[in-house]
mmCIF file of C-alpha atoms in Angstrom:
data_model
loop_
_atom_site.group_PDB
_atom_site.id
_atom_site.type_symbol
_atom_site.label_atom_id
_atom_site.label_comp_id
_atom_site.label_asym_id
_atom_site.label_seq_id
_atom_site.Cartn_x
_atom_site.Cartn_y
_atom_site.Cartn_z
ATOM 1 C CA UNK A 5 -15.576 -47.240 15.846
ATOM 2 C CA UNK A 6 -12.946 -45.942 18.281
ATOM 3 C CA UNK A 7 -12.139 -47.340 21.702
ATOM 4 C CA UNK A 8 -14.624 -45.027 23.378
ATOM 5 C CA UNK A 9 -17.432 -45.962 21.033
ATOM 6 C CA UNK A 10 -17.340 -42.606 19.192
ATOM 7 C CA UNK A 11 -17.455 -42.654 15.424
ATOM 8 C CA UNK A 12 -14.066 -42.591 13.778
ATOM 9 C CA UNK A 13 -12.868 -39.340 12.221
ATOM 10 C CA UNK A 14 -13.764 -39.121 8.538
ATOM 11 C CA UNK A 15 -10.938 -40.115 6.290
ATOM 12 C CA UNK A 16 -11.430 -36.913 4.221
ATOM 13 C CA UNK A 17 -10.362 -34.785 7.186
ATOM 14 C CA UNK A 18 -6.881 -36.146 6.774
ATOM 15 C CA UNK A 19 -6.706 -34.272 3.500
ATOM 16 C CA UNK A 20 -7.092 -30.851 5.188
ATOM 17 C CA UNK A 21 -3.325 -30.312 5.672
ATOM 18 C CA UNK A 22 -2.838 -31.047 2.000
ATOM 19 C CA UNK A 23 -5.659 -28.655 1.200
ATOM 20 C CA UNK A 24 -4.024 -25.978 3.318
ATOM 21 C CA UNK A 25 -0.720 -26.524 1.556
ATOM 22 C CA UNK A 26 -2.466 -26.263 -1.790
ATOM 23 C CA UNK A 27 -4.110 -23.015 -0.722
ATOM 24 C CA UNK A 28 -0.765 -21.602 0.407
ATOM 25 C CA UNK A 29 0.795 -22.487 -2.942
ATOM 26 C CA UNK A 30 -2.193 -20.909 -4.691
ATOM 27 C CA UNK A 31 -1.671 -17.713 -2.668
ATOM 28 C CA UNK A 32 1.994 -17.567 -3.631
ATOM 29 C CA UNK A 33 1.119 -18.044 -7.283
ATOM 30 C CA UNK A 34 -1.850 -15.667 -7.204
ATOM 31 C CA UNK A 35 0.054 -12.574 -6.039
ATOM 32 C CA UNK A 36 2.462 -12.454 -9.002
ATOM 33 C CA UNK A 37 -0.386 -13.159 -11.417
ATOM 34 C CA UNK A 38 -2.592 -10.436 -9.941
ATOM 35 C CA UNK A 39 0.324 -8.004 -9.791
ATOM 36 C CA UNK A 40 1.180 -8.593 -13.443
ATOM 37 C CA UNK A 41 -2.480 -8.226 -14.399
ATOM 38 C CA UNK A 42 -2.756 -4.914 -12.515
ATOM 39 C CA UNK A 43 0.501 -3.731 -14.085
ATOM 40 C CA UNK A 44 -0.813 -4.619 -17.519
ATOM 41 C CA UNK A 45 -4.063 -2.709 -16.964
ATOM 42 C CA UNK A 46 -2.262 0.394 -15.668
ATOM 43 C CA UNK A 47 0.254 0.299 -18.522
ATOM 44 C CA UNK A 48 -2.529 -0.043 -21.085
ATOM 45 C CA UNK A 49 -4.391 3.001 -19.778
ATOM 46 C CA UNK A 50 -1.186 5.023 -19.340
ATOM 47 C CA UNK A 51 -0.207 4.486 -22.962
ATOM 48 C CA UNK A 52 -3.704 4.719 -24.414
ATOM 49 C CA UNK A 53 -3.365 8.469 -24.997
ATOM 50 C CA UNK A 54 -6.933 8.994 -23.801
ATOM 51 C CA UNK A 55 -8.251 11.017 -20.889
ATOM 52 C CA UNK A 56 -7.808 7.974 -18.657
ATOM 53 C CA UNK A 57 -4.045 8.115 -19.225
ATOM 54 C CA UNK A 58 -3.852 11.447 -17.385
ATOM 55 C CA UNK A 59 -6.036 10.051 -14.583
ATOM 56 C CA UNK A 60 -3.763 7.064 -14.053
ATOM 57 C CA UNK A 61 -0.713 9.296 -14.184
ATOM 58 C CA UNK A 62 -2.165 11.375 -11.332
ATOM 59 C CA UNK A 63 -3.038 8.157 -9.492
ATOM 60 C CA UNK A 64 0.584 6.988 -9.598
ATOM 61 C CA UNK A 65 1.911 10.381 -8.472
ATOM 62 C CA UNK A 66 -0.440 10.665 -5.507
ATOM 63 C CA UNK A 67 0.053 6.989 -4.669
ATOM 64 C CA UNK A 68 3.793 7.602 -4.180
ATOM 65 C CA UNK A 69 3.067 10.356 -1.643
ATOM 66 C CA UNK A 70 0.307 8.312 0.025
ATOM 67 C CA UNK A 71 2.533 5.236 0.377
ATOM 68 C CA UNK A 72 5.169 7.384 2.065
ATOM 69 C CA UNK A 73 2.496 8.701 4.414
ATOM 70 C CA UNK A 74 1.377 5.131 5.124
ATOM 71 C CA UNK A 75 4.908 4.042 5.996
ATOM 72 C CA UNK A 76 5.199 6.490 8.882
ATOM 73 C CA UNK A 77 1.506 6.710 9.728
ATOM 74 C CA UNK A 78 0.312 3.151 9.178
ATOM 75 C CA UNK A 79 3.382 1.341 10.487
ATOM 76 C CA UNK A 80 4.787 3.961 12.854
ATOM 77 C CA UNK A 81 1.500 5.407 14.105
ATOM 78 C CA UNK A 82 2.553 8.984 13.189
ATOM 79 C CA UNK A 83 -0.137 10.322 10.867
ATOM 80 C CA UNK A 84 0.887 13.567 9.167
ATOM 81 C CA UNK A 85 -1.212 16.438 7.882
ATOM 82 C CA UNK A 86 1.749 18.066 6.154
ATOM 83 C CA UNK A 87 2.540 15.624 3.348
ATOM 84 C CA UNK A 88 1.087 17.931 0.687
ATOM 85 C CA UNK A 89 3.559 20.588 1.835
ATOM 86 C CA UNK A 90 6.449 18.361 0.709
ATOM 87 C CA UNK A 91 4.708 17.699 -2.615
ATOM 88 C CA UNK A 92 4.579 21.458 -3.117
ATOM 89 C CA UNK A 93 8.147 21.876 -1.887
ATOM 90 C CA UNK A 94 9.442 19.451 -4.508
ATOM 91 C CA UNK A 95 7.342 21.068 -7.233
ATOM 92 C CA UNK A 96 8.372 24.613 -6.306
ATOM 93 C CA UNK A 97 11.995 23.501 -6.037
ATOM 94 C CA UNK A 98 11.885 22.543 -9.713
ATOM 95 C CA UNK A 99 9.884 25.599 -10.789
ATOM 96 C CA UNK A 100 11.972 28.225 -8.974
ATOM 97 C CA UNK A 101 15.245 26.633 -10.090
ATOM 98 C CA UNK A 102 14.038 26.599 -13.709
ATOM 99 C CA UNK A 103 13.132 30.291 -13.458
ATOM 100 C CA UNK A 104 16.671 31.058 -12.341
ATOM 101 C CA UNK A 105 18.195 29.390 -15.407
ATOM 102 C CA UNK A 106 19.238 25.985 -14.079
ATOM 103 C CA UNK A 107 19.108 22.956 -16.359
ATOM 104 C CA UNK A 108 16.419 20.254 -15.952
ATOM 105 C CA UNK A 109 18.559 17.761 -14.046
ATOM 106 C CA UNK A 110 20.009 20.524 -11.887
ATOM 107 C CA UNK A 111 16.441 21.568 -11.058
ATOM 108 C CA UNK A 112 15.628 18.018 -9.976
ATOM 109 C CA UNK A 113 18.768 17.824 -7.822
ATOM 110 C CA UNK A 114 18.031 21.191 -6.199
ATOM 111 C CA UNK A 115 14.436 20.157 -5.493
ATOM 112 C CA UNK A 116 15.563 16.893 -3.880
ATOM 113 C CA UNK A 117 18.148 18.759 -1.795
ATOM 114 C CA UNK A 118 15.583 21.326 -0.632
ATOM 115 C CA UNK A 119 13.123 18.590 0.360
ATOM 116 C CA UNK A 120 15.744 16.611 2.303
ATOM 117 C CA UNK A 121 17.113 19.742 3.994
ATOM 118 C CA UNK A 122 13.706 21.017 5.034
ATOM 119 C CA UNK A 123 12.673 17.548 6.242
ATOM 120 C CA UNK A 124 15.835 17.285 8.349
ATOM 121 C CA UNK A 125 15.267 20.751 9.834
ATOM 122 C CA UNK A 126 11.617 20.124 10.724
ATOM 123 C CA UNK A 127 12.267 16.585 11.959
ATOM 124 C CA UNK A 128 14.153 18.036 14.947
ATOM 125 C CA UNK A 129 10.853 19.475 16.176
ATOM 126 C CA UNK A 130 8.294 17.084 14.708
ATOM 127 C CA UNK A 131 9.649 13.769 15.991
ATOM 128 C CA UNK A 132 9.951 14.972 19.578
ATOM 129 C CA UNK A 133 6.202 14.582 20.031
ATOM 130 C CA UNK A 134 3.558 12.015 19.146
ATOM 131 C CA UNK A 135 -0.189 11.621 18.894
ATOM 132 C CA UNK A 136 -2.347 14.668 18.308
ATOM 133 C CA UNK A 137 0.583 17.002 18.999
ATOM 134 C CA UNK A 138 2.495 15.541 16.074
ATOM 135 C CA UNK A 139 -0.574 15.928 13.846
ATOM 136 C CA UNK A 140 -0.891 19.613 14.797
ATOM 137 C CA UNK A 141 2.827 20.283 14.222
ATOM 138 C CA UNK A 142 2.762 18.711 10.759
ATOM 139 C CA UNK A 143 -0.399 20.676 9.962
ATOM 140 C CA UNK A 144 1.389 23.873 11.002
ATOM 141 C CA UNK A 145 4.397 23.013 8.829
ATOM 142 C CA UNK A 146 2.137 22.453 5.845
ATOM 143 C CA UNK A 147 0.289 25.704 6.403
ATOM 144 C CA UNK A 148 3.555 27.638 6.714
ATOM 145 C CA UNK A 149 4.627 26.309 3.320
ATOM 146 C CA UNK A 150 1.223 27.108 1.825
ATOM 147 C CA UNK A 151 1.359 30.665 3.212
ATOM 148 C CA UNK A 152 4.824 31.233 1.752
ATOM 149 C CA UNK A 153 3.744 29.957 -1.658
ATOM 150 C CA UNK A 154 0.695 32.221 -1.614
ATOM 151 C CA UNK A 155 2.224 35.432 -0.274
ATOM 152 C CA UNK A 156 5.867 35.386 -1.390
ATOM 153 C CA UNK A 157 4.888 36.444 -4.892
ATOM 154 C CA UNK A 158 8.349 37.609 -5.951
ATOM 155 C CA UNK A 159 9.627 34.045 -5.539
ATOM 156 C CA UNK A 160 6.597 31.817 -6.139
ATOM 157 C CA UNK A 161 4.411 33.906 -8.434
ATOM 158 C CA UNK A 162 1.529 33.852 -5.967
ATOM 159 C CA UNK A 163 -1.798 32.710 -7.410
ATOM 160 C CA UNK A 164 -0.372 32.596 -10.918
ATOM 161 C CA UNK A 165 2.152 29.944 -9.963
ATOM 162 C CA UNK A 166 5.250 29.013 -11.946
ATOM 163 C CA UNK A 167 5.045 27.325 -15.357
ATOM 164 C CA UNK A 168 7.592 24.615 -16.136
ATOM 165 C CA UNK A 169 8.148 23.841 -19.796
ATOM 166 C CA UNK A 170 11.455 21.931 -19.909
ATOM 167 C CA UNK A 171 11.799 18.413 -18.546
ATOM 168 C CA UNK A 172 14.928 16.246 -18.185
ATOM 169 C CA UNK A 173 15.949 13.730 -20.806
ATOM 170 C CA UNK A 174 17.670 10.353 -20.483
ATOM 171 C CA UNK A 175 19.551 9.605 -23.696
ATOM 172 C CA UNK A 176 16.963 9.440 -26.469
ATOM 173 C CA UNK A 177 14.079 9.584 -23.972
ATOM 174 C CA UNK A 178 12.777 13.098 -23.432
ATOM 175 C CA UNK A 179 10.446 13.488 -20.462
ATOM 176 C CA UNK A 180 8.872 16.504 -22.144
ATOM 177 C CA UNK A 181 6.972 13.898 -24.166
ATOM 178 C CA UNK A 182 3.945 12.984 -22.081
ATOM 179 C CA UNK A 183 3.997 9.302 -23.022
ATOM 180 C CA UNK A 184 7.639 9.005 -21.992
ATOM 181 C CA UNK A 185 6.902 10.863 -18.753
ATOM 182 C CA UNK A 186 4.052 8.477 -17.946
ATOM 183 C CA UNK A 187 6.298 5.469 -18.431
ATOM 184 C CA UNK A 188 8.944 7.117 -16.222
ATOM 185 C CA UNK A 189 6.280 7.798 -13.579
ATOM 186 C CA UNK A 190 5.261 4.136 -13.641
ATOM 187 C CA UNK A 191 8.896 3.041 -13.263
ATOM 188 C CA UNK A 192 9.433 5.394 -10.310
ATOM 189 C CA UNK A 193 6.207 4.109 -8.714
ATOM 190 C CA UNK A 194 7.330 0.484 -9.060
ATOM 191 C CA UNK A 195 10.760 1.275 -7.599
ATOM 192 C CA UNK A 196 9.215 3.111 -4.645
ATOM 193 C CA UNK A 197 6.702 0.324 -4.064
ATOM 194 C CA UNK A 198 9.408 -2.351 -4.118
ATOM 195 C CA UNK A 199 11.663 -0.403 -1.757
ATOM 196 C CA UNK A 200 8.837 0.246 0.698
ATOM 197 C CA UNK A 201 7.880 -3.434 0.728
ATOM 198 C CA UNK A 202 11.496 -4.247 1.586
ATOM 199 C CA UNK A 203 11.615 -1.530 4.252
ATOM 200 C CA UNK A 204 8.509 -2.714 6.112
ATOM 201 C CA UNK A 205 10.000 -6.233 6.295
ATOM 202 C CA UNK A 206 13.401 -4.975 7.447
ATOM 203 C CA UNK A 207 14.474 -4.509 11.088
ATOM 204 C CA UNK A 208 13.740 -0.805 10.674
ATOM 205 C CA UNK A 209 10.191 -1.566 9.541
ATOM 206 C CA UNK A 210 9.697 -3.912 12.483
ATOM 207 C CA UNK A 211 10.949 -1.201 14.839
ATOM 208 C CA UNK A 212 8.344 1.194 13.405
ATOM 209 C CA UNK A 213 5.635 -1.346 14.218
ATOM 210 C CA UNK A 214 7.082 -1.742 17.681
ATOM 211 C CA UNK A 215 6.955 2.017 18.258
ATOM 212 C CA UNK A 216 3.312 2.036 17.251
ATOM 213 C CA UNK A 217 2.375 -0.710 19.712
ATOM 214 C CA UNK A 218 4.709 0.017 22.663
ATOM 215 C CA UNK A 219 7.473 2.582 22.260
ATOM 216 C CA UNK A 220 8.413 2.467 25.931
ATOM 217 C CA UNK A 221 9.260 -1.217 25.699
ATOM 218 C CA UNK A 222 11.398 -0.606 22.614
ATOM 219 C CA UNK A 223 13.380 2.020 24.488
ATOM 220 C CA UNK A 224 13.846 -0.422 27.344
ATOM 221 C CA UNK A 225 15.272 -2.926 24.844
ATOM 222 C CA UNK A 226 17.869 -0.365 23.781
ATOM 223 C CA UNK A 227 16.331 0.993 20.579
ATOM 224 C CA UNK A 228 16.995 4.644 19.753
ATOM 225 C CA UNK A 229 13.369 5.422 18.926
ATOM 226 C CA UNK A 230 14.126 9.084 18.234
ATOM 227 C CA UNK A 231 16.451 8.019 15.410
ATOM 228 C CA UNK A 232 13.822 5.612 14.061
ATOM 229 C CA UNK A 233 11.214 8.367 14.075
ATOM 230 C CA UNK A 234 13.539 10.809 12.356
ATOM 231 C CA UNK A 235 14.397 8.340 9.609
ATOM 232 C CA UNK A 236 10.739 7.407 9.077
ATOM 233 C CA UNK A 237 9.733 11.071 8.895
ATOM 234 C CA UNK A 238 12.466 11.849 6.367
ATOM 235 C CA UNK A 239 11.592 8.868 4.149
ATOM 236 C CA UNK A 240 7.920 9.904 4.078
ATOM 237 C CA UNK A 241 8.862 13.526 3.334
ATOM 238 C CA UNK A 242 11.324 12.501 0.628
ATOM 239 C CA UNK A 243 8.651 10.460 -1.149
ATOM 240 C CA UNK A 244 6.349 13.470 -0.960
ATOM 241 C CA UNK A 245 9.062 15.530 -2.663
ATOM 242 C CA UNK A 246 9.522 12.884 -5.387
ATOM 243 C CA UNK A 247 5.772 12.981 -6.030
ATOM 244 C CA UNK A 248 5.982 16.777 -6.257
ATOM 245 C CA UNK A 249 8.751 16.632 -8.878
ATOM 246 C CA UNK A 250 6.690 14.250 -11.015
ATOM 247 C CA UNK A 251 3.608 16.403 -10.422
ATOM 248 C CA UNK A 252 5.162 19.588 -11.791
ATOM 249 C CA UNK A 253 6.368 17.867 -14.962
ATOM 250 C CA UNK A 254 2.995 16.184 -15.483
ATOM 251 C CA UNK A 255 0.982 19.387 -15.010
ATOM 252 C CA UNK A 256 3.596 21.880 -16.336
ATOM 253 C CA UNK A 257 2.611 24.262 -13.528
ATOM 254 C CA UNK A 258 2.924 24.571 -9.762
ATOM 255 C CA UNK A 259 0.680 26.895 -7.743
ATOM 256 C CA UNK A 260 -0.390 27.309 -4.094
ATOM 257 C CA UNK A 261 -3.322 24.936 -4.694
ATOM 258 C CA UNK A 262 -0.779 22.096 -4.680
ATOM 259 C CA UNK A 263 -0.131 22.739 -0.968
ATOM 260 C CA UNK A 264 -3.691 23.410 0.200
ATOM 261 C CA UNK A 265 -4.945 21.701 3.331
ATOM 262 C CA UNK A 266 -7.541 19.843 1.272
ATOM 263 C CA UNK A 267 -4.690 18.008 -0.473
ATOM 264 C CA UNK A 268 -3.509 16.716 2.909
ATOM 265 C CA UNK A 269 -7.033 15.529 3.580
ATOM 266 C CA UNK A 270 -7.161 13.691 0.263
ATOM 267 C CA UNK A 271 -3.866 11.945 1.003
ATOM 268 C CA UNK A 272 -5.107 10.772 4.401
ATOM 269 C CA UNK A 273 -8.323 9.570 2.749
ATOM 270 C CA UNK A 274 -6.272 7.563 0.261
ATOM 271 C CA UNK A 275 -4.402 5.838 3.073
ATOM 272 C CA UNK A 276 -7.427 5.091 5.265
ATOM 273 C CA UNK A 277 -9.768 4.137 2.438
ATOM 274 C CA UNK A 278 -7.191 1.884 0.794
ATOM 275 C CA UNK A 279 -6.056 0.231 4.005
ATOM 276 C CA UNK A 280 -3.704 1.731 6.543
ATOM 277 C CA UNK A 281 -0.529 -0.216 7.237
ATOM 278 C CA UNK A 282 -0.453 -2.105 3.916
ATOM 279 C CA UNK A 283 1.661 0.025 1.477
ATOM 280 C CA UNK A 284 -0.300 -1.257 -1.528
ATOM 281 C CA UNK A 285 -3.644 -0.202 -0.020
ATOM 282 C CA UNK A 286 -2.996 3.564 -0.458
ATOM 283 C CA UNK A 287 -2.442 2.951 -4.182
ATOM 284 C CA UNK A 288 -5.981 1.535 -4.371
ATOM 285 C CA UNK A 289 -7.252 4.454 -2.307
ATOM 286 C CA UNK A 290 -5.553 6.855 -4.724
ATOM 287 C CA UNK A 291 -7.549 5.338 -7.588
ATOM 288 C CA UNK A 292 -10.826 5.976 -5.755
ATOM 289 C CA UNK A 293 -10.024 9.545 -4.685
ATOM 290 C CA UNK A 294 -8.622 10.635 -8.060
ATOM 291 C CA UNK A 295 -11.666 9.169 -9.829
ATOM 292 C CA UNK A 296 -13.897 11.181 -7.493
ATOM 293 C CA UNK A 297 -11.906 14.337 -8.229
ATOM 294 C CA UNK A 298 -11.645 14.016 -11.984
ATOM 295 C CA UNK A 299 -14.485 11.749 -13.114
ATOM 296 C CA UNK A 300 -17.344 11.778 -10.610
ATOM 297 C CA UNK A 301 -17.069 15.569 -10.280
ATOM 298 C CA UNK A 302 -18.105 15.885 -13.941
ATOM 299 C CA UNK A 303 -21.487 14.255 -13.326
ATOM 300 C CA UNK A 304 -22.191 15.026 -9.647
ATOM 301 C CA UNK A 305 -22.196 18.653 -8.487
ATOM 302 C CA UNK A 306 -21.771 17.744 -4.810
ATOM 303 C CA UNK A 307 -19.135 15.109 -5.355
ATOM 304 C CA UNK A 308 -17.310 16.051 -2.116
ATOM 305 C CA UNK A 309 -20.449 15.149 -0.169
ATOM 306 C CA UNK A 310 -20.681 11.825 -1.967
ATOM 307 C CA UNK A 311 -17.001 11.151 -1.321
ATOM 308 C CA UNK A 312 -17.431 12.012 2.373
ATOM 309 C CA UNK A 313 -20.385 9.634 2.695
ATOM 310 C CA UNK A 314 -18.362 6.917 0.965
ATOM 311 C CA UNK A 315 -15.523 7.446 3.411
ATOM 312 C CA UNK A 316 -17.854 7.350 6.434
ATOM 313 C CA UNK A 317 -19.441 4.117 5.206
ATOM 314 C CA UNK A 318 -16.026 2.567 4.598
ATOM 315 C CA UNK A 319 -14.757 3.459 8.072
ATOM 316 C CA UNK A 320 -17.991 2.322 9.746
ATOM 317 C CA UNK A 321 -18.372 -1.030 7.990
ATOM 318 C CA UNK A 322 -14.831 -1.887 6.896
ATOM 319 C CA UNK A 323 -12.249 0.030 8.967
ATOM 320 C CA UNK A 324 -9.325 -1.769 7.320
ATOM 321 C CA UNK A 325 -10.312 -0.389 3.912
ATOM 322 C CA UNK A 326 -10.191 -1.909 0.471
ATOM 323 C CA UNK A 327 -7.190 -4.031 1.422
ATOM 324 C CA UNK A 328 -9.196 -5.563 4.275
ATOM 325 C CA UNK A 329 -12.102 -6.213 1.916
ATOM 326 C CA UNK A 330 -9.811 -8.100 -0.452
ATOM 327 C CA UNK A 331 -8.345 -10.091 2.436
ATOM 328 C CA UNK A 332 -11.850 -11.014 3.612
ATOM 329 C CA UNK A 333 -12.722 -12.213 0.108
ATOM 330 C CA UNK A 334 -9.550 -14.311 0.013
ATOM 331 C CA UNK A 335 -10.305 -15.847 3.420
ATOM 332 C CA UNK A 336 -13.853 -16.666 2.299
ATOM 333 C CA UNK A 337 -12.458 -18.487 -0.741
ATOM 334 C CA UNK A 338 -10.056 -20.379 1.535
ATOM 335 C CA UNK A 339 -12.886 -21.478 3.815
ATOM 336 C CA UNK A 340 -14.992 -22.582 0.868
ATOM 337 C CA UNK A 341 -12.083 -24.550 -0.592
ATOM 338 C CA UNK A 342 -11.340 -26.184 2.771
ATOM 339 C CA UNK A 343 -14.974 -27.208 3.289
ATOM 340 C CA UNK A 344 -15.077 -28.596 -0.233
ATOM 341 C CA UNK A 345 -11.919 -30.624 0.395
ATOM 342 C CA UNK A 346 -13.267 -32.055 3.654
ATOM 343 C CA UNK A 347 -16.614 -33.019 2.142
ATOM 344 C CA UNK A 348 -14.997 -34.838 -0.794
ATOM 345 C CA UNK A 349 -15.687 -38.624 -0.806
ATOM 346 C CA UNK A 350 -12.862 -40.623 0.739
ATOM 347 C CA UNK A 351 -10.956 -43.106 -1.355
ATOM 348 C CA UNK A 352 -10.951 -46.688 -0.046
ATOM 349 C CA UNK A 353 -7.650 -47.704 1.471
ATOM 350 C CA UNK A 354 -5.611 -49.950 -0.803
ATOM 351 C CA UNK A 355 -4.413 -53.266 0.549
ATOM 352 C CA UNK A 356 -0.661 -53.414 1.093
ATOM 353 C CA UNK A 357 1.133 -55.144 -1.737
ATOM 354 C CA UNK A 358 1.959 -58.714 -0.886
ATOM 355 C CA UNK A 359 0.301 -58.447 2.536
ATOM 356 C CA UNK A 360 -2.921 -59.601 4.110
ATOM 357 C CA UNK A 361 -6.267 -57.988 3.422
ATOM 358 C CA UNK A 362 -7.459 -56.710 6.807
ATOM 359 C CA UNK A 363 -10.876 -55.522 5.633
ATOM 360 C CA UNK A 364 -13.906 -57.222 7.254
ATOM 361 C CA UNK A 365 -14.628 -60.499 5.488
ATOM 362 C CA UNK A 366 -11.158 -60.625 3.900
ATOM 363 C CA UNK A 367 -8.657 -63.506 3.914
ATOM 364 C CA UNK A 368 -7.196 -62.518 7.280
ATOM 365 C CA UNK A 369 -10.567 -62.767 8.991
ATOM 366 C CA UNK A 370 -11.267 -66.122 7.311
ATOM 367 C CA UNK A 371 -7.929 -67.416 8.545
ATOM 368 C CA UNK A 372 -8.764 -66.343 12.099
ATOM 369 C CA UNK A 373 -12.074 -68.098 11.935
ATOM 370 C CA UNK A 374 -10.403 -71.325 10.763
ATOM 371 C CA UNK A 375 -7.832 -71.241 13.574
ATOM 372 C CA UNK A 376 -10.395 -70.213 16.137
ATOM 373 C CA UNK A 377 -8.221 -67.324 17.349
ATOM 374 C CA UNK A 378 -9.365 -63.655 17.231
ATOM 375 C CA UNK A 379 -7.660 -61.604 14.544
ATOM 376 C CA UNK A 380 -4.699 -59.872 16.148
ATOM 377 C CA UNK A 381 -4.687 -56.744 14.007
ATOM 378 C CA UNK A 382 -8.352 -56.165 13.313
ATOM 379 C CA UNK A 383 -9.574 -52.720 14.477
ATOM 380 C CA UNK A 384 -11.664 -53.008 17.595
ATOM 381 C CA UNK A 385 -10.381 -56.475 18.521
ATOM 382 C CA UNK A 386 -9.897 -57.249 22.196
#
């Protein structure tokens, strides 16, 4: 009993800090294990040579573009409806260059240069605004690119598109081989993912979050928010162009359908459904959307309706997406483990070596009774 007569705190509660430390260590160990497991599954399907290998290749390509969109939209609060335009720009950059006789690596360099140049030119206008105005401007940019690809037939081939048959090679590795290309796509995805995870933890990433929450305060602190916006916009656009380059080599064709507005919608769905502001969430969203496009559509005639209902349910019941669902599951496991640790039976306290036994009825109490003096160190003694 305590001084106030209230029951003493259970001894097992003292183990809760240790339990929390154990859970933290488990978290740190779980992420590498889960990441390696996911990498193993993706690699297995990529190299299986089956129909699923093409699905996972498309997942990785769209995930690169969606993660770029999430960087500027999820962390910076600037959601774009023109990301598919940069996918098409990168793909057409390769296709048009190849038609004019440039080598494979020269085509890639030209495509990257076109994407960066166009992103820099449009950033001057796009980053001056925010909110719905920014969304409309990016939508207009995407539609301009789609219109050019559809109507400028002498350059883009119109509806017929541009076939691409020659891919770059790195030493003995020829990307014209689909297996080699899939491995290269996986490597590019991992590099992009690692860089984005570093970026969101860098001062630049923190400034993007600050702009999303209170841009006026950031400006008052001396941040050049216009420069931060411009850099974020160009990184997102560049990743869209990289996805477009991989797309054209994976599909061996680029056409106006690559830039359609529906593709922008799918990219936004990937980000929101996977978990906005997480980087890895859009990769999970890409799996769901690509499976709807290429697998569910085989068995369900109105698969777009089913996908729309799935999206509505996800936003209504779990606005933070699949990433939030996984976090909730992790927190539930933490709570269960903590409760289990607190309800574990307490171990009896061991007597100090070479000291007196202070438990009721022990030698110390007997000694006090013989001397007639109250035990000085017994809990609850006056």
